[in-house]
């Protein structure tokens, strides 16, 4: 399968389970090379397939990317497009890390833009960043949750 995958990637890097299922996350992107670079460089992903669709293996999951477009025969009334309003979100990628302060510093050095630095939410340390198309990505490190301490609500201080 070396003619299909990127240099250094193997068929084992593809999200194709021998049994059961795997979970992937699809993103409609405006610029595949720019988004591919973000997920490979900032999140440390491995490019499995450059385009059509772009597949980046990140840790134990995959980000699949393609440009937007109109309906197809298998989704006859669906149009894919990037987020229109970065302040309205119905879904986001959730990334769990072992050391959020290190991740935050490293990602910022690579050009990632965060909404805030990591904030202590009791159950976890958490912050959010955006990818090049404005998709929201939560980055969290479990802390209190490991001791049975739940997250504070927005009304708690």
Short mmCIF file of C-alpha atoms in Angstrom, two decimals:
data_model
loop_
_atom_site.label_atom_id
_atom_site.label_comp_id
_atom_site.label_asym_id
_atom_site.label_seq_id
_atom_site.Cartn_x
_atom_site.Cartn_y
_atom_site.Cartn_z
CA UNK A 1 0.00 0.00 0.00
CA UNK A 2 3.05 2.27 -0.18
CA UNK A 3 1.72 3.78 -3.40
CA UNK A 4 -1.28 5.17 -1.47
CA UNK A 5 0.16 6.30 1.84
CA UNK A 6 2.70 9.01 2.59
CA UNK A 7 6.39 8.32 3.02
CA UNK A 8 6.98 6.19 6.09
CA UNK A 9 3.30 5.36 6.64
CA UNK A 10 2.07 1.78 6.41
CA UNK A 11 -1.30 0.11 6.00
CA UNK A 12 -1.29 -0.37 9.78
CA UNK A 13 -1.41 3.43 10.12
CA UNK A 14 -4.78 3.59 8.34
CA UNK A 15 -8.05 3.66 10.29
CA UNK A 16 -9.11 0.23 8.96
CA UNK A 17 -9.87 -2.19 11.80
CA UNK A 18 -9.68 -5.95 11.26
CA UNK A 19 -12.73 -6.25 13.52
CA UNK A 20 -15.01 -3.95 15.46
CA UNK A 21 -14.58 -0.24 14.87
CA UNK A 22 -12.25 2.70 15.31
CA UNK A 23 -13.31 6.28 15.86
CA UNK A 24 -12.00 9.01 13.57
CA UNK A 25 -12.79 12.71 13.35
CA UNK A 26 -13.57 14.34 9.98
CA UNK A 27 -12.94 18.04 9.40
CA UNK A 28 -13.96 20.13 6.43
CA UNK A 29 -10.96 22.39 5.78
CA UNK A 30 -10.31 25.33 3.50
CA UNK A 31 -6.63 24.53 2.85
CA UNK A 32 -5.60 20.87 3.17
CA UNK A 33 -1.80 21.43 3.24
CA UNK A 34 -2.14 24.12 5.95
CA UNK A 35 -4.41 21.97 8.11
CA UNK A 36 -2.31 18.86 7.51
CA UNK A 37 0.76 20.76 8.72
CA UNK A 38 -1.08 21.99 11.83
CA UNK A 39 -2.20 18.52 12.94
CA UNK A 40 1.17 16.98 12.11
CA UNK A 41 3.35 19.73 13.61
CA UNK A 42 1.33 21.05 16.57
CA UNK A 43 -0.30 17.80 17.65
CA UNK A 44 2.60 15.58 16.59
CA UNK A 45 0.57 13.57 14.10
CA UNK A 46 1.85 11.27 11.39
CA UNK A 47 0.63 12.03 7.87
CA UNK A 48 -0.76 8.76 6.54
CA UNK A 49 -2.33 10.12 3.36
CA UNK A 50 -1.60 13.56 1.91
CA UNK A 51 -4.98 14.22 0.25
CA UNK A 52 -8.29 12.85 -1.03
CA UNK A 53 -8.80 12.49 1.89
CA UNK A 54 -5.92 13.73 4.00
CA UNK A 55 -5.43 11.39 6.97
CA UNK A 56 -3.25 12.30 9.95
CA UNK A 57 -2.77 9.72 12.69
CA UNK A 58 -2.60 11.55 16.02
CA UNK A 59 -1.72 9.37 19.03
CA UNK A 60 -4.41 6.66 19.04
CA UNK A 61 -6.84 8.38 16.65
CA UNK A 62 -7.11 9.88 13.20
CA UNK A 63 -8.05 13.28 11.80
CA UNK A 64 -9.48 13.01 8.29
CA UNK A 65 -9.64 16.22 6.22
CA UNK A 66 -11.07 17.27 2.88
CA UNK A 67 -12.22 20.56 1.36
CA UNK A 68 -15.89 21.45 1.60
CA UNK A 69 -18.33 20.76 -1.14
CA UNK A 70 -21.83 20.07 -2.23
CA UNK A 71 -24.00 17.02 -1.91
CA UNK A 72 -22.87 13.58 -3.03
CA UNK A 73 -24.98 10.52 -3.80
CA UNK A 74 -24.48 9.17 -0.25
CA UNK A 75 -25.33 12.53 1.42
CA UNK A 76 -27.73 14.03 -1.13
CA UNK A 77 -28.82 17.08 0.86
CA UNK A 78 -25.65 17.86 2.86
CA UNK A 79 -23.13 20.63 2.16
CA UNK A 80 -19.74 20.57 3.89
CA UNK A 81 -18.10 23.85 4.89
CA UNK A 82 -15.76 25.23 7.51
CA UNK A 83 -17.13 27.02 10.60
CA UNK A 84 -18.80 30.35 9.82
CA UNK A 85 -18.81 31.78 13.35
CA UNK A 86 -15.95 30.87 15.69
CA UNK A 87 -18.08 31.92 18.68
CA UNK A 88 -20.79 29.31 18.02
CA UNK A 89 -19.71 25.70 18.36
CA UNK A 90 -21.70 22.47 18.40
CA UNK A 91 -18.78 20.05 18.50
CA UNK A 92 -15.07 20.13 19.21
CA UNK A 93 -12.04 17.89 19.34
CA UNK A 94 -10.97 16.91 22.85
CA UNK A 95 -7.27 16.17 23.40
CA UNK A 96 -6.03 14.70 26.68
CA UNK A 97 -2.37 15.26 27.58
CA UNK A 98 -0.05 14.10 30.35
CA UNK A 99 1.53 17.55 30.95
CA UNK A 100 -0.64 20.47 29.86
CA UNK A 101 1.87 23.19 30.73
CA UNK A 102 4.50 21.55 28.52
CA UNK A 103 1.96 20.98 25.73
CA UNK A 104 0.77 24.59 25.96
CA UNK A 105 4.30 26.02 25.78
CA UNK A 106 5.36 23.72 22.93
CA UNK A 107 2.20 24.30 20.89
CA UNK A 108 2.41 28.09 21.32
CA UNK A 109 6.03 27.99 20.16
CA UNK A 110 4.80 26.21 17.02
CA UNK A 111 2.23 28.94 16.37
CA UNK A 112 -0.91 27.51 17.99
CA UNK A 113 -3.37 30.14 19.18
CA UNK A 114 -5.07 29.54 22.54
CA UNK A 115 -8.13 31.30 23.94
CA UNK A 116 -6.56 31.31 27.44
CA UNK A 117 -3.67 29.65 29.24
CA UNK A 118 -4.56 26.41 31.11
CA UNK A 119 -7.14 27.00 33.85
CA UNK A 120 -7.69 24.82 36.93
CA UNK A 121 -11.24 23.43 36.74
CA UNK A 122 -10.73 21.19 39.83
CA UNK A 123 -11.15 17.90 37.93
CA UNK A 124 -8.68 18.96 35.29
CA UNK A 125 -6.44 21.68 33.98
CA UNK A 126 -7.96 22.86 30.71
CA UNK A 127 -7.57 25.33 27.86
CA UNK A 128 -8.78 25.70 24.29
CA UNK A 129 -7.01 26.41 21.03
CA UNK A 130 -8.13 26.79 17.42
CA UNK A 131 -6.91 25.10 14.27
CA UNK A 132 -6.32 27.10 11.05
CA UNK A 133 -10.01 26.92 10.06
CA UNK A 134 -11.21 28.02 13.49
CA UNK A 135 -12.21 24.62 14.83
CA UNK A 136 -12.13 24.58 18.62
CA UNK A 137 -9.83 22.05 20.31
CA UNK A 138 -10.04 21.40 24.04
CA UNK A 139 -6.75 20.40 25.68
CA UNK A 140 -6.99 18.92 29.15
CA UNK A 141 -4.97 17.15 31.80
CA UNK A 142 -6.80 15.08 34.41
CA UNK A 143 -5.90 16.19 37.94
CA UNK A 144 -8.65 16.13 40.58
CA UNK A 145 -10.72 13.71 38.52
CA UNK A 146 -8.13 11.06 39.31
CA UNK A 147 -9.03 11.57 43.00
CA UNK A 148 -12.80 11.66 42.47
CA UNK A 149 -13.02 15.47 42.37
CA UNK A 150 -15.48 16.62 39.73
CA UNK A 151 -15.20 19.72 37.56
CA UNK A 152 -16.52 22.97 38.88
CA UNK A 153 -19.55 24.43 37.16
CA UNK A 154 -19.42 27.81 35.49
CA UNK A 155 -21.13 29.39 38.51
CA UNK A 156 -18.54 28.11 40.99
CA UNK A 157 -15.31 29.97 41.70
#
